[in-house]
Coordinates of N, CA and C in Angstrom, one line a residue:
M1 N 16.6 -0.3 20.9 CA 16.2 -1.6 21.6 C 15.4 -2.4 20.7
T2 N 15.4 -3.7 21.0 CA 14.5 -4.6 20.2 C 13.7 -5.5 21.2
G3 N 12.6 -6.1 20.6 CA 11.8 -6.8 21.5 C 12.1 -8.3 21.5
T4 N 13.3 -8.6 21.9 CA 13.8 -10.0 21.9 C 14.0 -10.5 23.3
D5 N 14.3 -11.8 23.4 CA 14.5 -12.3 24.8 C 15.9 -12.2 25.3
R6 N 16.8 -11.5 24.5 CA 18.1 -11.2 25.0 C 18.9 -12.5 25.1
S7 N 18.5 -13.6 24.4 CA 19.4 -14.8 24.4 C 20.6 -14.5 23.5
A8 N 21.6 -15.4 23.6 CA 22.8 -15.2 22.9 C 22.6 -15.3 21.4
P9 N 23.3 -14.4 20.6 CA 23.1 -14.4 19.2 C 23.4 -15.8 18.6
E10 N 22.7 -16.1 17.5 CA 22.9 -17.3 16.8 C 23.4 -17.0 15.4
P11 N 24.7 -16.9 15.2 CA 25.3 -16.4 13.9 C 25.0 -17.4 12.7
D12 N 24.7 -18.7 13.1 CA 24.5 -19.7 12.0 C 23.1 -19.6 11.4
R13 N 22.3 -18.8 12.0 CA 20.9 -18.7 11.5 C 20.6 -17.3 11.0
T14 N 20.1 -17.1 9.9 CA 19.8 -15.8 9.3 C 18.8 -15.0 10.2
V15 N 19.1 -13.7 10.5 CA 18.2 -12.9 11.3 C 17.3 -12.2 10.3
L16 N 16.0 -12.2 10.7 CA 15.0 -11.5 10.0 C 14.6 -10.3 10.9
L17 N 15.1 -9.1 10.5 CA 14.9 -7.9 11.3 C 13.7 -7.2 10.8
C18 N 12.7 -7.1 11.6 CA 11.3 -6.6 11.2 C 11.0 -5.2 11.8
A19 N 10.8 -4.3 10.9 CA 10.4 -2.9 11.3 C 8.9 -2.7 11.2
P20 N 8.3 -2.2 12.2 CA 6.8 -2.1 12.4 C 6.2 -1.1 11.5
F21 N 4.9 -1.3 11.2 CA 4.1 -0.3 10.5 C 3.5 0.7 11.6
A22 N 2.9 1.7 11.1 CA 2.4 2.8 12.0 C 1.5 2.2 13.1
G23 N 1.8 2.5 14.4 CA 1.0 2.1 15.5 C 1.3 0.7 16.0
A24 N 2.1 0.0 15.3 CA 2.4 -1.4 15.7 C 3.6 -1.5 16.7
G25 N 3.6 -2.5 17.5 CA 4.7 -2.8 18.3 C 5.4 -4.1 17.9
P26 N 6.5 -4.5 18.6 CA 7.2 -5.7 18.3 C 6.3 -7.0 18.4
S27 N 5.3 -6.9 19.2 CA 4.5 -8.2 19.4 C 3.8 -8.6 18.1
F28 N 3.6 -7.7 17.2 CA 2.9 -8.1 15.9 C 3.8 -9.2 15.3
F29 N 5.1 -9.1 15.4 CA 5.9 -10.1 14.7 C 6.3 -11.3 15.6
H30 N 5.8 -11.4 16.8 CA 6.1 -12.5 17.6 C 5.6 -13.8 17.0
P31 N 4.4 -13.9 16.5 CA 3.9 -15.1 15.8 C 4.8 -15.6 14.7
W32 N 5.5 -14.6 14.1 CA 6.4 -15.0 13.0 C 7.5 -15.9 13.4
R33 N 7.8 -15.9 14.7 CA 8.9 -16.8 15.2 C 8.4 -18.2 15.1
T34 N 7.1 -18.5 15.4 CA 6.6 -19.8 15.3 C 6.4 -20.1 13.8
L35 N 5.8 -19.2 13.0 CA 5.6 -19.4 11.6 C 6.9 -19.7 10.9
S36 N 8.0 -19.1 11.3 CA 9.3 -19.3 10.6 C 9.8 -20.8 10.8
A37 N 9.3 -21.5 11.8 CA 9.7 -22.9 12.0 C 11.2 -23.1 12.1
G38 N 11.8 -22.2 12.8 CA 13.3 -22.3 13.0 C 14.1 -21.8 11.9
R39 N 13.5 -21.3 10.8 CA 14.3 -20.9 9.6 C 15.0 -19.5 9.9
W40 N 14.4 -18.7 10.7 CA 14.9 -17.4 11.0 C 15.0 -17.1 12.5
R41 N 15.9 -16.2 12.8 CA 15.9 -15.6 14.2 C 15.2 -14.3 14.0
V42 N 13.9 -14.2 14.3 CA 13.1 -13.0 14.1 C 13.3 -12.0 15.2
V43 N 13.8 -10.8 14.8 CA 14.1 -9.7 15.7 C 13.3 -8.5 15.3
P44 N 12.2 -8.2 16.1 CA 11.5 -7.0 15.8 C 12.2 -5.7 16.3
V45 N 12.1 -4.7 15.5 CA 12.6 -3.4 16.0 C 11.6 -2.8 17.0
E46 N 12.0 -2.4 18.1 CA 11.2 -1.9 19.2 C 11.4 -0.4 19.3
L47 N 10.4 0.4 18.8 CA 10.4 1.8 18.9 C 9.8 2.3 20.2
P48 N 10.2 3.5 20.6 CA 9.7 4.1 21.8 C 8.2 4.4 21.7
G49 N 7.5 4.4 22.8 CA 6.1 4.8 22.8 C 5.1 3.6 22.8
R50 N 5.7 2.4 22.8 CA 4.8 1.2 22.7 C 5.4 0.1 23.5
E51 N 4.5 -0.8 24.0 CA 4.9 -2.0 24.7 C 5.9 -1.7 25.8
R52 N 7.1 -2.3 25.8 CA 8.1 -2.2 26.9 C 8.6 -0.7 27.0
R53 N 8.5 0.0 25.9 CA 9.0 1.4 25.9 C 7.8 2.4 25.8
I54 N 6.7 2.1 26.4 CA 5.5 2.9 26.3 C 5.6 4.2 26.9
L55 N 6.5 4.4 27.9 CA 6.6 5.6 28.6 C 7.6 6.6 27.9
E56 N 8.2 6.1 26.9 CA 9.2 7.0 26.1 C 8.5 7.7 25.0
T57 N 9.0 8.9 24.7 CA 8.4 9.7 23.7 C 8.6 9.1 22.3
P58 N 7.6 9.0 21.5 CA 7.8 8.4 20.2 C 8.5 9.3 19.2
Y59 N 9.2 8.7 18.2 CA 9.8 9.5 17.2 C 8.8 10.2 16.3
R60 N 9.3 11.3 15.7 CA 8.5 11.9 14.6 C 9.3 12.1 13.4
N61 N 10.5 11.4 13.3 CA 11.3 11.5 12.1 C 12.0 10.1 11.9
V62 N 11.8 9.6 10.7 CA 12.3 8.3 10.3 C 13.8 8.2 10.4
V63 N 14.5 9.1 9.9 CA 15.9 9.1 9.9 C 16.5 9.1 11.3
E64 N 15.9 9.9 12.2 CA 16.3 10.0 13.6 C 16.0 8.6 14.2
A65 N 14.9 8.0 14.0 CA 14.6 6.7 14.5 C 15.6 5.7 14.1
A66 N 16.0 5.7 12.9 CA 16.9 4.7 12.4 C 18.3 4.9 13.1
R67 N 18.8 6.1 13.1 CA 20.1 6.4 13.6 C 20.2 6.1 15.1
N68 N 19.1 6.4 15.8 CA 19.1 6.1 17.3 C 18.9 4.6 17.6
S69 N 18.5 3.8 16.6 CA 18.3 2.4 16.9 C 19.5 1.5 16.4
V70 N 20.3 2.0 15.6 CA 21.3 1.2 14.9 C 22.3 0.6 15.8
D71 N 22.8 1.3 16.8 CA 23.8 0.7 17.7 C 23.2 -0.5 18.5
D72 N 22.0 -0.4 19.0 CA 21.4 -1.5 19.7 C 21.2 -2.7 18.8
L73 N 20.8 -2.4 17.5 CA 20.6 -3.5 16.6 C 21.9 -4.2 16.2
V74 N 22.9 -3.4 16.0 CA 24.2 -4.1 15.7 C 24.6 -5.0 16.8
A75 N 24.5 -4.6 18.0 CA 24.8 -5.5 19.2 C 23.9 -6.7 19.2
E76 N 22.6 -6.5 18.9 CA 21.6 -7.6 18.9 C 21.9 -8.6 17.8
L77 N 22.3 -8.2 16.7 CA 22.5 -9.1 15.5 C 23.7 -10.0 15.8
G78 N 24.7 -9.5 16.4 CA 25.9 -10.3 16.6 C 26.8 -10.3 15.4
E79 N 28.1 -10.6 15.7 CA 29.1 -10.5 14.7 C 28.9 -11.6 13.6
G80 N 28.9 -11.2 12.4 CA 28.9 -12.1 11.3 C 27.5 -12.6 10.9
A81 N 26.4 -12.1 11.6 CA 25.1 -12.7 11.3 C 24.6 -12.2 10.0
R82 N 24.1 -13.2 9.2 CA 23.4 -12.9 7.9 C 22.0 -12.2 8.3
T83 N 21.7 -11.1 7.6 CA 20.5 -10.4 8.0 C 19.7 -10.0 6.8
V84 N 18.4 -10.2 6.9 CA 17.4 -9.8 6.0 C 16.5 -8.8 6.7
L85 N 16.2 -7.6 6.1 CA 15.3 -6.7 6.7 C 14.0 -6.7 6.0
F86 N 12.9 -6.6 6.9 CA 11.6 -6.5 6.4 C 10.9 -5.4 7.0
G87 N 10.1 -4.6 6.2 CA 9.3 -3.5 6.8 C 8.0 -3.3 6.0
H88 N 6.9 -3.0 6.7 CA 5.7 -2.8 6.0 C 5.3 -1.4 6.2
S89 N 4.9 -0.7 5.1 CA 4.4 0.7 5.1 C 5.5 1.6 5.8
L90 N 5.2 2.3 6.9 CA 6.2 3.0 7.6 C 7.4 2.2 7.8
G91 N 7.3 0.9 8.2 CA 8.4 0.0 8.4 C 9.3 -0.1 7.2
A92 N 8.7 0.0 6.0 CA 9.5 -0.2 4.8 C 10.6 0.9 4.7
V93 N 10.2 2.2 4.9 CA 11.2 3.3 4.8 C 12.1 3.2 6.0
L94 N 11.7 2.8 7.2 CA 12.5 2.7 8.3 C 13.6 1.6 8.0
A95 N 13.1 0.4 7.5 CA 14.0 -0.6 7.1 C 15.0 -0.2 6.1
Y96 N 14.6 0.6 5.1 CA 15.5 1.2 4.1 C 16.6 2.0 4.7
E97 N 16.2 2.9 5.6 CA 17.3 3.7 6.3 C 18.2 2.8 7.2
L98 N 17.6 1.8 7.8 CA 18.5 0.9 8.6 C 19.4 0.1 7.8
T99 N 19.0 -0.3 6.6 CA 19.8 -1.0 5.7 C 21.0 -0.2 5.3
H100 N 20.8 1.1 5.0 CA 22.0 2.0 4.7 C 23.0 2.0 5.9
L101 N 22.4 2.2 7.1 CA 23.3 2.3 8.3 C 24.0 1.0 8.6
L102 N 23.2 -0.1 8.5 CA 23.8 -1.4 8.9 C 24.9 -1.8 7.8
S103 N 24.7 -1.5 6.6 CA 25.6 -1.8 5.5 C 26.9 -1.1 5.8
A104 N 26.8 0.2 6.2 CA 28.0 1.0 6.5 C 28.7 0.5 7.7
R105 N 28.1 -0.3 8.6 CA 28.7 -0.9 9.8 C 29.2 -2.3 9.5
D106 N 29.2 -2.7 8.2 CA 29.7 -4.0 7.8 C 28.9 -5.2 8.3
V107 N 27.6 -4.9 8.5 CA 26.6 -6.0 8.8 C 26.3 -6.7 7.5
R108 N 26.2 -8.0 7.5 CA 25.9 -8.7 6.3 C 24.4 -8.7 5.9
V109 N 24.0 -7.6 5.3 CA 22.6 -7.5 4.9 C 22.4 -8.2 3.6
E110 N 21.7 -9.3 3.5 CA 21.5 -10.0 2.3 C 20.4 -9.5 1.4
R111 N 19.4 -8.9 2.0 CA 18.2 -8.5 1.2 C 17.3 -7.5 2.1
L112 N 16.7 -6.6 1.3 CA 15.7 -5.7 1.9 C 14.3 -6.1 1.3
V113 N 13.4 -6.4 2.2 CA 12.0 -6.7 1.7 C 11.1 -5.6 2.2
V114 N 10.5 -4.9 1.2 CA 9.7 -3.7 1.5 C 8.2 -4.1 1.2
S115 N 7.3 -3.7 2.0 CA 5.9 -4.2 1.8 C 5.0 -3.0 1.9
G116 N 4.0 -2.9 1.0 CA 3.0 -1.9 1.1 C 3.5 -0.5 1.1
S117 N 4.5 -0.2 0.2 CA 5.1 1.1 0.3 C 5.5 1.6 -1.1
P118 N 5.3 2.8 -1.5 CA 5.9 3.4 -2.7 C 7.4 3.6 -2.5
G119 N 8.1 3.9 -3.5 CA 9.5 4.1 -3.4 C 9.9 5.2 -2.4
P120 N 11.1 5.2 -1.9 CA 11.4 6.1 -0.8 C 11.4 7.6 -1.2
W121 N 11.5 7.9 -2.5 CA 11.5 9.3 -2.9 C 10.1 9.8 -3.2
T122 N 9.1 9.0 -3.1 CA 7.7 9.4 -3.4 C 7.1 10.2 -2.3
Q123 N 6.7 11.4 -2.5 CA 6.0 12.2 -1.5 C 4.6 11.7 -1.3
R124 N 4.2 11.6 -0.1 CA 2.9 11.1 0.3 C 1.8 12.2 0.2
E125 N 1.0 12.1 -0.8 CA 0.0 13.2 -1.0 C -1.3 13.0 -0.1
R126 N -1.6 11.7 0.1 CA -2.8 11.5 1.0 C -2.4 11.4 2.4
R127 N -2.8 12.4 3.2 CA -2.3 12.6 4.5 C -3.3 12.6 5.6
A128 N -2.9 12.2 6.8 CA -3.8 12.2 8.0 C -3.2 13.1 9.1
T129 N -1.9 13.5 9.0 CA -1.3 14.3 10.0 C -2.0 15.7 10.1
G130 N -2.2 16.0 11.4 CA -2.8 17.3 11.7 C -4.3 17.4 11.8
L131 N -5.0 16.3 11.4 CA -6.4 16.3 11.4 C -6.9 16.1 12.9
P132 N -8.1 16.6 13.2 CA -8.7 16.3 14.6 C -8.8 14.8 14.8
D133 N -8.8 14.4 16.0 CA -8.7 12.9 16.3 C -9.6 12.0 15.5
E134 N -10.9 12.4 15.5 CA -11.9 11.5 14.8 C -11.6 11.5 13.3
E135 N -11.3 12.6 12.7 CA -11.0 12.7 11.3 C -9.7 11.9 11.0
F136 N -8.8 12.1 11.9 CA -7.5 11.4 11.8 C -7.7 9.8 11.7
L137 N -8.5 9.3 12.7 CA -8.7 7.9 12.8 C -9.5 7.4 11.6
A138 N -10.5 8.2 11.1 CA -11.2 7.8 9.9 C -10.3 7.8 8.7
R139 N -9.4 8.7 8.6 CA -8.4 8.7 7.4 C -7.5 7.5 7.5
V140 N -7.0 7.2 8.7 CA -6.1 6.0 8.8 C -6.9 4.8 8.5
E141 N -8.1 4.7 9.0 CA -8.9 3.5 8.7 C -9.1 3.4 7.2
E142 N -9.3 4.5 6.5 CA -9.5 4.5 5.0 C -8.2 4.0 4.4
F143 N -7.1 4.5 4.9 CA -5.8 4.0 4.3 C -5.5 2.5 4.5
A144 N -5.7 2.1 5.7 CA -5.4 0.7 6.1 C -6.4 -0.3 5.6
G145 N -7.7 0.1 5.5 CA -8.7 -0.8 5.2 C -9.3 -1.5 6.4
F146 N -8.9 -1.2 7.6 CA -9.4 -1.8 8.8 C -9.2 -0.8 10.0
R147 N -10.0 -1.1 11.0 CA -9.9 -0.3 12.3 C -9.5 -1.2 13.4
H148 N -8.4 -0.9 14.1 CA -8.0 -1.8 15.2 C -9.1 -1.7 16.3
E149 N -9.5 -2.8 16.8 CA -10.6 -2.8 17.8 C -10.2 -2.1 19.1
A150 N -8.9 -2.1 19.4 CA -8.4 -1.4 20.6 C -8.8 0.1 20.6
L151 N -8.9 0.7 19.5 CA -9.3 2.1 19.4 C -10.7 2.4 19.8
D152 N -11.5 1.4 20.0 CA -12.9 1.6 20.5 C -13.0 1.5 22.0
H153 N -11.9 1.3 22.7 CA -11.8 1.3 24.1 C -11.1 2.5 24.6
P154 N -11.8 3.4 25.4 CA -11.2 4.7 25.7 C -9.8 4.6 26.4
E155 N -9.6 3.6 27.3 CA -8.3 3.5 27.9 C -7.2 3.2 26.9
M156 N -7.4 2.2 26.1 CA -6.5 1.8 25.1 C -6.2 2.9 24.0
R157 N -7.3 3.5 23.7 CA -7.2 4.6 22.7 C -6.3 5.7 23.2
E158 N -6.4 6.0 24.5 CA -5.6 7.1 25.0 C -4.1 6.7 24.9
L159 N -3.8 5.4 25.0 CA -2.4 5.0 24.9 C -1.9 4.9 23.4
I160 N -2.8 4.4 22.5 CA -2.4 4.2 21.2 C -2.4 5.4 20.3
L161 N -3.4 6.3 20.5 CA -3.6 7.4 19.5 C -2.3 8.3 19.4
P162 N -1.7 8.7 20.5 CA -0.5 9.6 20.3 C 0.6 8.9 19.5
V163 N 0.8 7.6 19.7 CA 1.8 6.9 19.0 C 1.5 6.8 17.5
L164 N 0.2 6.5 17.2 CA -0.2 6.4 15.8 C -0.1 7.7 15.1
Q165 N -0.4 8.8 15.8 CA -0.3 10.1 15.2 C 1.2 10.5 15.0
A166 N 2.1 10.1 15.9 CA 3.5 10.4 15.7 C 4.0 9.6 14.5
D167 N 3.6 8.3 14.5 CA 4.1 7.4 13.4 C 3.6 7.9 12.0
C168 N 2.4 8.3 11.9 CA 1.9 8.9 10.7 C 2.6 10.1 10.3
E169 N 2.9 11.0 11.3 CA 3.6 12.2 11.0 C 5.0 11.9 10.4
M170 N 5.7 11.0 11.0 CA 7.1 10.7 10.5 C 7.1 10.0 9.2
H171 N 6.0 9.2 8.9 CA 5.9 8.5 7.6 C 5.5 9.6 6.5
E172 N 4.5 10.4 6.8 CA 4.1 11.3 5.8 C 5.1 12.4 5.5
N173 N 6.0 12.7 6.4 CA 7.0 13.8 6.3 C 8.3 13.2 5.9
Y174 N 8.4 11.9 5.6 CA 9.7 11.2 5.4 C 10.4 11.8 4.2
V175 N 11.7 12.1 4.3 CA 12.6 12.4 3.3 C 13.8 11.6 3.4
P176 N 14.3 10.8 2.4 CA 15.4 9.9 2.6 C 16.7 10.7 3.0
S177 N 17.5 10.0 3.7 CA 18.8 10.6 4.2 C 19.8 10.7 3.1
T178 N 19.6 10.0 2.0 CA 20.6 9.9 0.9 C 19.9 9.6 -0.4
D179 N 20.5 10.1 -1.5 CA 20.0 9.7 -2.8 C 20.7 8.5 -3.4
E180 N 21.7 8.0 -2.6 CA 22.5 6.9 -3.1 C 21.7 5.6 -3.0
P181 N 21.6 4.8 -4.1 CA 20.9 3.5 -4.0 C 21.7 2.5 -3.2
L182 N 21.0 1.5 -2.7 CA 21.7 0.4 -2.0 C 22.3 -0.6 -3.0
A183 N 23.3 -1.3 -2.5 CA 23.8 -2.4 -3.3 C 23.1 -3.7 -2.9
V184 N 22.2 -3.7 -2.0 CA 21.5 -4.8 -1.5 C 20.3 -5.1 -2.4
P185 N 20.0 -6.4 -2.7 CA 18.8 -6.7 -3.5 C 17.6 -6.3 -2.7
I186 N 16.6 -5.9 -3.5 CA 15.3 -5.4 -2.9 C 14.1 -6.2 -3.5
C187 N 13.3 -6.7 -2.6 CA 12.0 -7.3 -3.0 C 10.9 -6.4 -2.5
S188 N 10.0 -6.0 -3.4 CA 8.8 -5.2 -3.1 C 7.6 -6.0 -3.1
I189 N 6.7 -5.9 -2.1 CA 5.5 -6.7 -2.0 C 4.3 -5.8 -1.7
R190 N 3.2 -6.2 -2.2 CA 2.0 -5.4 -1.9 C 0.8 -6.4 -2.0
G191 N -0.3 -5.9 -1.3 CA -1.6 -6.6 -1.5 C -2.2 -6.3 -2.9
A192 N -2.8 -7.3 -3.5 CA -3.2 -7.2 -4.9 C -4.3 -6.1 -5.1
V193 N -5.1 -5.8 -4.0 CA -6.1 -4.8 -4.1 C -5.8 -3.6 -3.1
D194 N -4.5 -3.4 -2.9 CA -4.1 -2.3 -2.0 C -4.6 -1.0 -2.7
G195 N -5.5 -0.2 -2.0 CA -5.9 1.0 -2.5 C -5.1 2.2 -2.2
L196 N -4.0 2.0 -1.3 CA -3.1 3.1 -0.9 C -1.9 3.1 -1.7
V197 N -1.4 1.9 -2.1 CA -0.1 1.8 -2.8 C -0.4 1.0 -4.1
S198 N -0.1 1.7 -5.3 CA -0.4 1.0 -6.5 C 0.8 0.1 -6.9
A199 N 0.6 -0.8 -7.9 CA 1.7 -1.6 -8.4 C 2.8 -0.8 -8.9
G200 N 2.5 0.3 -9.6 CA 3.5 1.2 -10.2 C 4.3 1.8 -9.1
E201 N 3.7 2.2 -8.0 CA 4.4 2.8 -6.9 C 5.3 1.8 -6.2
A202 N 4.8 0.6 -6.0 CA 5.6 -0.5 -5.4 C 6.8 -0.8 -6.2
H203 N 6.7 -0.7 -7.6 CA 7.9 -0.9 -8.4 C 8.9 0.2 -8.4
E204 N 8.6 1.3 -7.8 CA 9.5 2.4 -7.7 C 10.8 2.0 -6.9
W205 N 10.7 1.0 -6.1 CA 11.8 0.5 -5.3 C 12.9 0.0 -6.1
E206 N 12.7 -0.3 -7.4 CA 13.7 -0.8 -8.3 C 14.9 0.3 -8.4
K207 N 14.5 1.5 -8.3 CA 15.4 2.6 -8.4 C 16.3 2.8 -7.2
A208 N 15.9 2.1 -6.1 CA 16.6 2.2 -4.8 C 17.7 1.2 -4.6
T209 N 18.0 0.4 -5.6 CA 19.1 -0.6 -5.5 C 19.9 -0.7 -6.8
T210 N 21.1 -1.0 -6.7 CA 21.9 -1.4 -7.9 C 22.0 -2.9 -8.0
G211 N 21.4 -3.6 -7.0 CA 21.4 -5.0 -7.1 C 20.1 -5.5 -7.7
A212 N 19.8 -6.8 -7.5 CA 18.6 -7.4 -8.0 C 17.3 -6.8 -7.4
F213 N 16.2 -6.8 -8.3 CA 14.9 -6.3 -7.8 C 13.9 -7.3 -8.2
S214 N 13.0 -7.6 -7.3 CA 11.8 -8.5 -7.6 C 10.6 -7.9 -7.0
Y215 N 9.4 -8.4 -7.5 CA 8.1 -7.8 -7.1 C 7.2 -9.0 -6.9
A216 N 6.3 -8.9 -5.9 CA 5.3 -10.0 -5.6 C 4.1 -9.4 -5.1
E217 N 2.9 -10.0 -5.3 CA 1.7 -9.6 -4.8 C 1.0 -10.8 -4.0
F218 N 0.3 -10.5 -3.0 CA -0.5 -11.4 -2.2 C -2.0 -11.0 -2.2
P219 N -2.9 -11.9 -2.1 CA -4.3 -11.5 -2.0 C -4.5 -10.6 -0.8
G220 N -5.4 -9.6 -1.0 CA -5.7 -8.7 0.1 C -5.4 -7.2 -0.2
D221 N -5.7 -6.4 0.8 CA -5.5 -5.0 0.7 C -4.2 -4.5 1.3
H222 N -4.2 -3.3 1.8 CA -2.9 -2.7 2.3 C -2.4 -3.6 3.5
M223 N -3.3 -4.1 4.3 CA -2.9 -4.9 5.5 C -2.9 -6.4 5.2
Y224 N -2.6 -6.8 4.0 CA -2.7 -8.2 3.6 C -1.8 -9.1 4.5
L225 N -0.7 -8.5 5.1 CA 0.2 -9.4 5.8 C -0.3 -9.9 7.1
V226 N -1.4 -9.3 7.6 CA -2.1 -9.8 8.8 C -2.5 -11.3 8.6
D227 N -2.9 -11.6 7.4 CA -3.4 -13.0 7.1 C -2.4 -13.8 6.3
H228 N -1.3 -13.2 5.9 CA -0.4 -14.0 5.0 C 1.1 -14.0 5.5
G229 N 1.3 -14.0 6.9 CA 2.6 -14.0 7.4 C 3.4 -15.2 6.9
R230 N 2.8 -16.4 7.0 CA 3.6 -17.6 6.6 C 4.0 -17.5 5.1
E231 N 3.1 -17.0 4.2 CA 3.4 -16.9 2.8 C 4.5 -15.9 2.6
V232 N 4.5 -14.8 3.3 CA 5.6 -13.8 3.2 C 6.9 -14.4 3.6
L233 N 6.9 -15.2 4.7 CA 8.2 -15.8 5.1 C 8.7 -16.9 4.1
D234 N 7.7 -17.6 3.5 CA 8.1 -18.5 2.5 C 8.8 -17.8 1.3
L235 N 8.2 -16.7 0.9 CA 8.8 -15.9 -0.2 C 10.2 -15.4 0.1
I236 N 10.3 -14.9 1.3 CA 11.6 -14.4 1.7 C 12.7 -15.5 1.7
E237 N 12.3 -16.7 2.3 CA 13.2 -17.8 2.3 C 13.6 -18.2 0.9
A238 N 12.6 -18.3 0.0 CA 12.9 -18.8 -1.4 C 13.9 -17.8 -2.1
Q239 N 13.6 -16.5 -1.9 CA 14.5 -15.5 -2.5 C 15.8 -15.5 -1.9
S240 N 15.9 -15.6 -0.6 CA 17.2 -15.7 0.0 C 18.1 -16.9 -0.4
A241 N 17.4 -18.0 -0.5 CA 18.1 -19.2 -0.9 C 18.6 -19.1 -2.3
E242 N 17.8 -18.5 -3.2 CA 18.2 -18.3 -4.6 C 19.4 -17.3 -4.7
G243 N 19.3 -16.3 -3.8 CA 20.4 -15.3 -3.8 C 21.7 -15.9 -3.4
R244 N 21.7 -16.8 -2.4 CA 22.9 -17.4 -1.9 C 23.4 -18.4 -3.0
R245 N 22.6 -19.0 -3.7 CA 23.0 -20.0 -4.8 C 23.7 -19.2 -5.9
R246 N 23.2 -18.0 -6.2 CA 23.8 -17.2 -7.2 C 25.2 -16.6 -6.8
G247 N 25.3 -16.4 -5.5 CA 26.5 -15.8 -5.0 C 26.6 -14.3 -5.2
P248 N 27.8 -13.7 -4.8 CA 27.9 -12.3 -4.9 C 27.7 -11.8 -6.4

């Protein structure tokens, strides 16, 4: 399922399909609909355990999450829709798996934009999974460079913590479903002072495609995109326009 208004698909407008980072829901990307100024039909991936699906059990496996989401996403995108996928951190590997699945379903995926993530074959050595609650939250805060204020409220923490733990588990235990690279161009982005993902690790995504590869940095740390949504959209638009001019 996705967090959209279920309006009729608009095949003449490129869809920006956005996969969330750990603990996030589709509402994180709702402001991007305004920031896109009509350039995109922004469709967030809505995973179980949050927002409208809060009563559902969250996934603990990225490949399972992608496979169980793809049918709804194909229906949501509509026939012939041009699609760009974006994902940050956990969302990057989820978007990578979805790109494989959507491409196999003849969806017109123009580009994969991965953010704040090492290449898909990189094992994550710095882990939070399995730690006691307080240690887990401290480790996640260390990784992300910030602490969500909702975690300081007992009622909200009770709702958010299990989802965040499940998301971290499926991210830290992620193993790609295939060793085959994509034919889709990939753009890798990171915050310039990201202490979790180095520039070298972000460049590892070049091995995940037989198509074009590009790399960009924005000011900030691992969660740079909180303050740079408009700039990210501008970059995606510029690269997409350039790709269409070049043709197949």
